[in-house]
Coordinates of C-alpha atoms in Angstrom, one line a residue:
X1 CA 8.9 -59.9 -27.7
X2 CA 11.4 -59.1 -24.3
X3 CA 13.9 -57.3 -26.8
X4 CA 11.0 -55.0 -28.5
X5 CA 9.6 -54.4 -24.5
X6 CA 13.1 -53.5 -23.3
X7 CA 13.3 -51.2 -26.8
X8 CA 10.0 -49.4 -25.9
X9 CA 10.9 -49.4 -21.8
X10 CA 14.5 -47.3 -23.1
X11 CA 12.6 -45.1 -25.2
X12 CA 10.0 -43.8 -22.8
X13 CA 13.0 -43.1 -20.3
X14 CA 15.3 -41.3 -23.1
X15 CA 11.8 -39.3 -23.9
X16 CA 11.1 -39.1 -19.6
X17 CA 14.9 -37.5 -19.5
X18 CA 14.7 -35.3 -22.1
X19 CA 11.1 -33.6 -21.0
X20 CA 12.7 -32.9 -17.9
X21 CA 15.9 -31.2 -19.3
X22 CA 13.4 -29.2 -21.5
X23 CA 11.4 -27.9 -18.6
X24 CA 11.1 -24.2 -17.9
X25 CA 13.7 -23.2 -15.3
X26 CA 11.6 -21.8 -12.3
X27 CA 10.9 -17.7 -12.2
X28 CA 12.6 -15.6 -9.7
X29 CA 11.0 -15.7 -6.1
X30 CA 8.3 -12.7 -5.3
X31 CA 9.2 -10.0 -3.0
X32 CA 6.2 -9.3 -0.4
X33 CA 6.8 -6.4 1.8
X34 CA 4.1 -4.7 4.8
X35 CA 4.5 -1.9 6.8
X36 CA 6.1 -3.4 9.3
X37 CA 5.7 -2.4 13.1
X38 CA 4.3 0.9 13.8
X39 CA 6.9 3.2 14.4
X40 CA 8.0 3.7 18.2
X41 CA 8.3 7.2 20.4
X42 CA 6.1 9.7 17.9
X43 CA 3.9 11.5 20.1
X44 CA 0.6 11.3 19.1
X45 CA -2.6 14.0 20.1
X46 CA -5.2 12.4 21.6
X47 CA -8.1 11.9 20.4
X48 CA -11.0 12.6 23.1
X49 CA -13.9 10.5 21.4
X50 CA -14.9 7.4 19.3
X51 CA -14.5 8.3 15.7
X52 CA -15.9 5.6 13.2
X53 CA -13.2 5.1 10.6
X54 CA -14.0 4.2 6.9
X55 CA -11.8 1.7 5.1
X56 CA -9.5 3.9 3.1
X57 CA -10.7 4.1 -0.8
X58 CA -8.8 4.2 -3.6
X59 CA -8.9 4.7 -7.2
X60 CA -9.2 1.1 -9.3
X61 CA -5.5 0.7 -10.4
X62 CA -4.4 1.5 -6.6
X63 CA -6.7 -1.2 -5.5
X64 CA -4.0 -4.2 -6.1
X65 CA -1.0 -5.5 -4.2
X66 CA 1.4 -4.4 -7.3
X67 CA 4.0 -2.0 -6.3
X68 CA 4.2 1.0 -8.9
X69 CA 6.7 3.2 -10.2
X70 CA 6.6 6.4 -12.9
X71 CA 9.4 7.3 -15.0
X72 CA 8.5 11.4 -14.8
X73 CA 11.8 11.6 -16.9
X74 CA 10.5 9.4 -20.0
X75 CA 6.7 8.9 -19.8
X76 CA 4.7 10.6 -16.4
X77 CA 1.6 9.8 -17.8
X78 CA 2.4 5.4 -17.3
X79 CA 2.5 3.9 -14.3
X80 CA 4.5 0.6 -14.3
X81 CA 4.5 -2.1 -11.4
X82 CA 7.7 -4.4 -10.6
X83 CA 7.5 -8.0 -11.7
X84 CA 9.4 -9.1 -8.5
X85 CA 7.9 -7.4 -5.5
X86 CA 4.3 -6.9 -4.6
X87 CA 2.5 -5.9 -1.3
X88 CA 1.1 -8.4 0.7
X89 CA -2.2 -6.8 0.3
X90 CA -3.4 -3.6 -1.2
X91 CA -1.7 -0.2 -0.2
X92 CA -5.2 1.3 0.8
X93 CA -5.7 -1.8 3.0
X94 CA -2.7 -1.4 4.9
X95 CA -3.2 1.9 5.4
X96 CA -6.6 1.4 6.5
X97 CA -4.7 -0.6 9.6
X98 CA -1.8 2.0 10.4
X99 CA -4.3 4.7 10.8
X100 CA -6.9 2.7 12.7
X101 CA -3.9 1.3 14.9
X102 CA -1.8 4.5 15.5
X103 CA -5.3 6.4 16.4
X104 CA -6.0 3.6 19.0
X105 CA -2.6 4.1 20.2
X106 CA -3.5 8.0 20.9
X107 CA -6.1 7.3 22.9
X108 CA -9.5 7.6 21.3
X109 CA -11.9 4.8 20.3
X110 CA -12.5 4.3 16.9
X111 CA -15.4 2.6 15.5
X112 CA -15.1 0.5 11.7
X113 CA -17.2 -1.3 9.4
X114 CA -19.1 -4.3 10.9
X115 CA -19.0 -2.9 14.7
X116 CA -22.6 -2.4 16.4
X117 CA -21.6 1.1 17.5
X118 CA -22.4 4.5 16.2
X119 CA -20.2 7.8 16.7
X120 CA -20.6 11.2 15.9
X121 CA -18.2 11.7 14.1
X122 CA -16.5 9.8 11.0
X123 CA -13.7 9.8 9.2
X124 CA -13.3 8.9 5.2
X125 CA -10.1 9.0 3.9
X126 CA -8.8 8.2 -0.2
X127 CA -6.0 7.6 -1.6
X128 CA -5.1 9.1 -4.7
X129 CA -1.4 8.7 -5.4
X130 CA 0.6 5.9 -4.0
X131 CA 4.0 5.1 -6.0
X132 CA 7.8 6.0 -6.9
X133 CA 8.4 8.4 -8.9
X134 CA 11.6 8.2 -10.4
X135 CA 12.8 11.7 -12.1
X136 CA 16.2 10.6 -13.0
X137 CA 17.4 7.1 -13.9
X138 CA 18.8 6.0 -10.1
X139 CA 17.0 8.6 -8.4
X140 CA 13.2 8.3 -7.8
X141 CA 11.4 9.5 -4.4
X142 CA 8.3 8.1 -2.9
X143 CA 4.7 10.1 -3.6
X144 CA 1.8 9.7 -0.8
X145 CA -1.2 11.5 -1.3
X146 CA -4.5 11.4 0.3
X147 CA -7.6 13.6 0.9
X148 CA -9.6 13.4 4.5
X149 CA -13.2 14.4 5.5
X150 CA -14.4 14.7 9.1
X151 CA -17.8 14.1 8.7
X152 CA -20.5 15.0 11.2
X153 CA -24.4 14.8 11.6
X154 CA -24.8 13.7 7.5
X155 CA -22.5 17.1 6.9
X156 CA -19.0 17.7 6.1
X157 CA -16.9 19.0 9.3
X158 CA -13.4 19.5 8.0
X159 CA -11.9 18.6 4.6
X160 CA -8.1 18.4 3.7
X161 CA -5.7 16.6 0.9
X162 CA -1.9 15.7 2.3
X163 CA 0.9 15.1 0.4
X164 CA 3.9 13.5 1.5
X165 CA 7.4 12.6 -0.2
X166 CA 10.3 10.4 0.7
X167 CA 14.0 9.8 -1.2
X168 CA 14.3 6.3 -2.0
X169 CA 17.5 5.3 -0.7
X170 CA 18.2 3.0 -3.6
X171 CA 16.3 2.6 -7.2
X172 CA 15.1 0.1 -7.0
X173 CA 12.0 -1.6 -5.4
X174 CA 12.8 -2.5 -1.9
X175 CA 14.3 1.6 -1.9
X176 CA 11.1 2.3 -2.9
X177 CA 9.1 0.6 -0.3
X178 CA 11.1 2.1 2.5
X179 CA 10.2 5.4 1.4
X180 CA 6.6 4.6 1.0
X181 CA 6.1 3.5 4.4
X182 CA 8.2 6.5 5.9
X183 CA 5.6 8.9 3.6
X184 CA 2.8 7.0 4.6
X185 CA 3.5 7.2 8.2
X186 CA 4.3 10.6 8.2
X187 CA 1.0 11.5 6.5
X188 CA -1.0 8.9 8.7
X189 CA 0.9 11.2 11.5
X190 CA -0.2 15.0 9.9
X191 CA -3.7 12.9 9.2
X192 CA -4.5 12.4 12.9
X193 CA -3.1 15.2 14.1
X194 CA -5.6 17.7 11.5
X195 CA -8.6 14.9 12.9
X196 CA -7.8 15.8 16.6
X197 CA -8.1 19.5 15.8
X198 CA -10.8 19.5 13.7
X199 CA -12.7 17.7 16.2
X200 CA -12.0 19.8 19.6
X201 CA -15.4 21.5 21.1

């Protein structure tokens, strides 16, 4: 009876070892990038009263924190996303903050979602392209486009699209982040800049 319980005890280890050998070997790490820190020493107009600010929209594939690319040289109709490297949240989402941050920082108060505050003017702004475009194999370019509406007294004030593009320094994901956030602060910049002027008495 010992020999056959030692027999058994050997077998579950050899079948113990082997089920651990045969595991899967664990998938590459994820990539989560952000903005980052607003950029530093851009002048911005000031903005001389509250403005409420929508959360910036954007179309159903956009709303995700997957980082998309377009190979305009094989297929520009398919948008792919990386397998390694995502957002932390979704691109409409983060620039919902920049813009509510860098519009603070020129001075005006800004009014969002949730507040118990009314202004007289708003601003609505959606995204409609957010992604690398890569027209060459190893050379791509970042592509930011939005459209904003100053809205005033239930009627439209102001309305304007902006379109933005950035060389990737390198093909590659992290190349194309960089030149996603430079687009999307220089368009947050042109953005609040057209707001200030559209709203001046």
């Amino acid at each position: 009876m010992l020999r056959a319980f030692r027999g058994i005890a050997a077998l579950i280890l050899v079948l113990v070892g082997a089920g651990c050998s045969l595991a899967p070997p664990p998938g590459p790490a994820i990539a989560n990038y952000d903005f980052g820190p607003a950029p530093e020493g851009r002048p911005a107009p000031g903005l001389r009263q509250a403005l409420f600010v929508h959360d910036v929209s954007a179309p159903a594939w956009l709303d995700s924190p997957f980082i998309y690319y377009r190979l305009a040289y094989q297929d520009a109709t398919r948008p792919q996303s990386y397998a390694d490297s995502r957002w932390v949240t979704s691109p409409a989402e983060l620039l919902t903050n920049r813009l509510r941050r860098q519009l603070v920082a020129s001075g005006g108060g800004i009014i969002q979602p949730g507040d118990d505050a009314r202004a007289k003017y708003a601003l609505r702004v959606d995204l409609e392209e957010f992604i690398q475009v890569f027209d060459a194999p190893g050379k791509s370019r970042a592509l930011v486009r939005l459209r904003a509406s100053v809205l005033g007294n239930r009627s439209l004030v102001a309305q304007r699209s902006f379109a933005v593009e950035r060389p990737a320094k390198t093909p590659d994901a992290e190349g194309g982040v960089r030149a996603l956030i430079g687009a999307s602060d220089e368009a947050v910049d042109q953005l609040i800049g057209w707001t200030v002027g559209a709203l001046k008495d």
